[in-house]
Coordinates of N, CA and C in Angstrom, one line a residue:
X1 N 22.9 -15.8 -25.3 CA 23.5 -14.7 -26.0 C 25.0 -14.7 -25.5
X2 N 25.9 -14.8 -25.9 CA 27.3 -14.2 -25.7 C 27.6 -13.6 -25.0
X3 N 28.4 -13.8 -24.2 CA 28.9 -12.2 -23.5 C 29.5 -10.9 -24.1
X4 N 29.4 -9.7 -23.8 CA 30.0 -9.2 -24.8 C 29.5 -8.6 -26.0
X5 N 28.5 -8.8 -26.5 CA 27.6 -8.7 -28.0 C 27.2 -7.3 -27.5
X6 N 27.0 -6.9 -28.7 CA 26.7 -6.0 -29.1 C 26.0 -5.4 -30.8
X7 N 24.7 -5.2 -30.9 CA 24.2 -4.9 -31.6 C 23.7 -3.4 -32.4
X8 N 24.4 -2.8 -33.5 CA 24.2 -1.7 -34.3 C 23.3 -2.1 -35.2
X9 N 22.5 -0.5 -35.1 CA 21.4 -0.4 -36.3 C 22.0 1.1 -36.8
X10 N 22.4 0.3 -37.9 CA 23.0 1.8 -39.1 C 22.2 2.4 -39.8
X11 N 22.6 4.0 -40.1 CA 21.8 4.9 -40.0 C 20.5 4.4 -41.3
X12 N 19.5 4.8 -41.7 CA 19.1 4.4 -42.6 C 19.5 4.9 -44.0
X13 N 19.4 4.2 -45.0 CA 19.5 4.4 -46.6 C 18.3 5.2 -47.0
X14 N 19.2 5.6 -48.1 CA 18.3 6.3 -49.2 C 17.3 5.4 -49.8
X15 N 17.4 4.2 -49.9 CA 16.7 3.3 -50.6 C 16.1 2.5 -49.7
X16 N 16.1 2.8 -48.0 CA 15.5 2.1 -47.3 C 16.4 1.0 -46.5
X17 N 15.9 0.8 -45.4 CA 15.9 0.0 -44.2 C 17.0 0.7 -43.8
X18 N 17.6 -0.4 -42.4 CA 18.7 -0.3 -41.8 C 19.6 -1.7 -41.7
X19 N 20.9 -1.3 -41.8 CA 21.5 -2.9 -42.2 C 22.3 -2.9 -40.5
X20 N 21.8 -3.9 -39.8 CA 21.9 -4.4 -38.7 C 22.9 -5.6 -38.4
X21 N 23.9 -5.1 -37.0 CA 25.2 -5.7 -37.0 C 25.3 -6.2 -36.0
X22 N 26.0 -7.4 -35.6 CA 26.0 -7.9 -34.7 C 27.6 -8.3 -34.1
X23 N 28.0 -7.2 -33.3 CA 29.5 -7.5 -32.7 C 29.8 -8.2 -31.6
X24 N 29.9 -9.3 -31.9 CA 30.3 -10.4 -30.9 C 31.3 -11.0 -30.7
X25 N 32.2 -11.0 -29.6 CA 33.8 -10.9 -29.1 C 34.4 -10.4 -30.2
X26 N 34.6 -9.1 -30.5 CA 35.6 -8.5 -31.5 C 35.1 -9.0 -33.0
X27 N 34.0 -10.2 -33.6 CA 33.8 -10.1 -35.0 C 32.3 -9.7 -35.1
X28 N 32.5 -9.6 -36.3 CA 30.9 -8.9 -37.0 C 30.1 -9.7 -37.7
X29 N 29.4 -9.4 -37.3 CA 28.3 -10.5 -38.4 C 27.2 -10.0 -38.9
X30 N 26.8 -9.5 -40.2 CA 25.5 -8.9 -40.6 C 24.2 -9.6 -40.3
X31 N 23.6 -9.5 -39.4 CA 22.3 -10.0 -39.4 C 21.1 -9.8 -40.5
X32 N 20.9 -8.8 -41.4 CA 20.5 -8.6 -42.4 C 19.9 -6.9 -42.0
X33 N 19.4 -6.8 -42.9 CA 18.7 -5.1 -43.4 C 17.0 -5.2 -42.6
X34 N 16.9 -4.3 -41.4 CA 15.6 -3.9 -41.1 C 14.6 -3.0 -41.9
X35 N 13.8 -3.3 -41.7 CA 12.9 -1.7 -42.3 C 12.0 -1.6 -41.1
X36 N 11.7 -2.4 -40.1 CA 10.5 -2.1 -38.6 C 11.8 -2.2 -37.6
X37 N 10.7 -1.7 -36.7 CA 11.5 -2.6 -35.3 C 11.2 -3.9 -34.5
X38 N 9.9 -4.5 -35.7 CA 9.7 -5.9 -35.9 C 11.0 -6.5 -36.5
X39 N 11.3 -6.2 -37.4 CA 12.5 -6.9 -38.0 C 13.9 -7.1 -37.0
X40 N 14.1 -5.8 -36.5 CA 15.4 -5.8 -35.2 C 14.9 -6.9 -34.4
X41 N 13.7 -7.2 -33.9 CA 13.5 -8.3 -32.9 C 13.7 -9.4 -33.2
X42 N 13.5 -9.6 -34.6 CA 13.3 -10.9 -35.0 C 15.2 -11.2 -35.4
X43 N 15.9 -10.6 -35.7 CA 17.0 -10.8 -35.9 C 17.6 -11.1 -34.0
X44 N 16.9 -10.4 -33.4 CA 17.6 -10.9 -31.8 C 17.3 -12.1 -31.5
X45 N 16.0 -12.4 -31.8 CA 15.3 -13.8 -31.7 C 16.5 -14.4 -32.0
X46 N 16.9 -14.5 -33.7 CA 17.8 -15.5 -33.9 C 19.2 -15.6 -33.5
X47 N 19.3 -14.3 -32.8 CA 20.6 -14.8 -32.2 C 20.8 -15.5 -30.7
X48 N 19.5 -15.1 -30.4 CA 19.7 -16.1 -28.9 C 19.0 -14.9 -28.1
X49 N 18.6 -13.8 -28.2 CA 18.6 -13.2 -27.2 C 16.6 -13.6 -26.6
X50 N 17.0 -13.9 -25.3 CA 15.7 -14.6 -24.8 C 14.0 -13.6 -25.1
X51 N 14.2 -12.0 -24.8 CA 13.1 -11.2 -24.7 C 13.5 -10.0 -25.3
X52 N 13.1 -9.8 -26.6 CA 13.7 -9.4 -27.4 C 12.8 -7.8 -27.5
X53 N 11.9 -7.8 -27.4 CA 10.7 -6.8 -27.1 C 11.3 -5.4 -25.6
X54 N 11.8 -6.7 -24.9 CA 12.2 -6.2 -23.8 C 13.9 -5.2 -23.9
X55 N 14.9 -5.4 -24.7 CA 15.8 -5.0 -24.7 C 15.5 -4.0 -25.7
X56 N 14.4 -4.2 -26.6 CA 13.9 -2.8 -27.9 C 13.5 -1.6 -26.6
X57 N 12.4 -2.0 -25.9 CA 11.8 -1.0 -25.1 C 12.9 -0.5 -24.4
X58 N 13.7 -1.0 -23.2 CA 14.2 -0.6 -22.4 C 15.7 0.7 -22.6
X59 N 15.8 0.4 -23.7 CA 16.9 1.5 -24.8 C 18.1 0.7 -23.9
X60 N 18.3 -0.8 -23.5 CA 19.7 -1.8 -23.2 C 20.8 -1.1 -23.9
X61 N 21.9 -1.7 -23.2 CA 23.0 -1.1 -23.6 C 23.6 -1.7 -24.8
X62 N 22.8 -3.0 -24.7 CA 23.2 -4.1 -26.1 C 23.0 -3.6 -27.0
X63 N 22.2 -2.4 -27.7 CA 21.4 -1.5 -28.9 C 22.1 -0.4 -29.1
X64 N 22.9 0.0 -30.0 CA 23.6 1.0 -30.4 C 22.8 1.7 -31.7
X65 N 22.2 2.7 -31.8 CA 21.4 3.3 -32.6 C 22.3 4.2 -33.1
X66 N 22.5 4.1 -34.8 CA 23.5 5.2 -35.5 C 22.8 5.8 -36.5
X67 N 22.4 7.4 -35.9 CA 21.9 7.6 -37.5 C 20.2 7.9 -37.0
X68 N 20.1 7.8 -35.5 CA 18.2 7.9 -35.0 C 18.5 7.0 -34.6
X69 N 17.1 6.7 -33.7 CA 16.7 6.5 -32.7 C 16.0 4.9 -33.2
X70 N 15.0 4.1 -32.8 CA 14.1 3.3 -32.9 C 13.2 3.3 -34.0
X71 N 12.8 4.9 -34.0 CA 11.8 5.7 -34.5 C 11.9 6.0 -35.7
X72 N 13.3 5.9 -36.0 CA 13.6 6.5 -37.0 C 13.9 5.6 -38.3
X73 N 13.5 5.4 -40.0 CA 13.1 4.4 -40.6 C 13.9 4.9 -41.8
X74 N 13.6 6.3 -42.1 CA 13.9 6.9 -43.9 C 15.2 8.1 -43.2
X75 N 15.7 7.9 -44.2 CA 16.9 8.5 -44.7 C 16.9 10.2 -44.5
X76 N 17.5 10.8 -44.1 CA 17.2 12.4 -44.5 C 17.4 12.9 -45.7
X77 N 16.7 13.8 -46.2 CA 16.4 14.4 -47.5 C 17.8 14.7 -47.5
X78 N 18.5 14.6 -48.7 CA 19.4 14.8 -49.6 C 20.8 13.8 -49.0
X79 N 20.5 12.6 -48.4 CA 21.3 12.0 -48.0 C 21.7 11.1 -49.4
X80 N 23.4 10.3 -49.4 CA 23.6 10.3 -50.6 C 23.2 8.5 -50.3
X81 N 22.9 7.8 -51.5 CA 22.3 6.7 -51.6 C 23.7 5.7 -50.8
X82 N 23.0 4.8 -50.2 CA 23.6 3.6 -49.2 C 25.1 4.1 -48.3
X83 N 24.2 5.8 -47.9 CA 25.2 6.5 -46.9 C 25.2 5.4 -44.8
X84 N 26.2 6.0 -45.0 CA 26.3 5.0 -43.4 C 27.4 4.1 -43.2
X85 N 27.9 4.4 -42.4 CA 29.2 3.2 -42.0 C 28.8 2.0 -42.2

């Protein structure tokens, strides 16, 4: 893994998932759209990160959660469709 990286999970959509970012030395790379916290792992997997279960649990400082927590999957009621930085 990079030094430096840093991983956002944007708040979720009205229509579902969370679209997951990956900031590494100053650029961005979209990893793709979650809907579990299966899916976040599996995008760490492909970036290299060795224990990927391990940095979900531990709330690492590499996980920037926008919008909730882990836990959190659906959108709040009256949120406007593909709201979220």
């Amino acid at each position: 893994m990079p030094d430096r990286a840093r991983i956002v999970v944007h708040p979720p959509t009205s229509t579902g998932g969370r679209r997951v970012v990956a900031h590494i030395h100053a650029e961005d790379s979209v990893l793709g759209t979650a809907y579990t916290l299966a899916d976040v792992a599996e995008f760490l997997r492909r970036i290299g990160v060795d224990d990927p279960d391990a940095v979900l649990a531990a709330g690492d400082p590499l996980m920037e959660w926008r919008g909730g927590g882990p836990e959190v999957w659906a959108a709040s009621p009256g949120e406007a469709p593909g709201a979220g930085p």
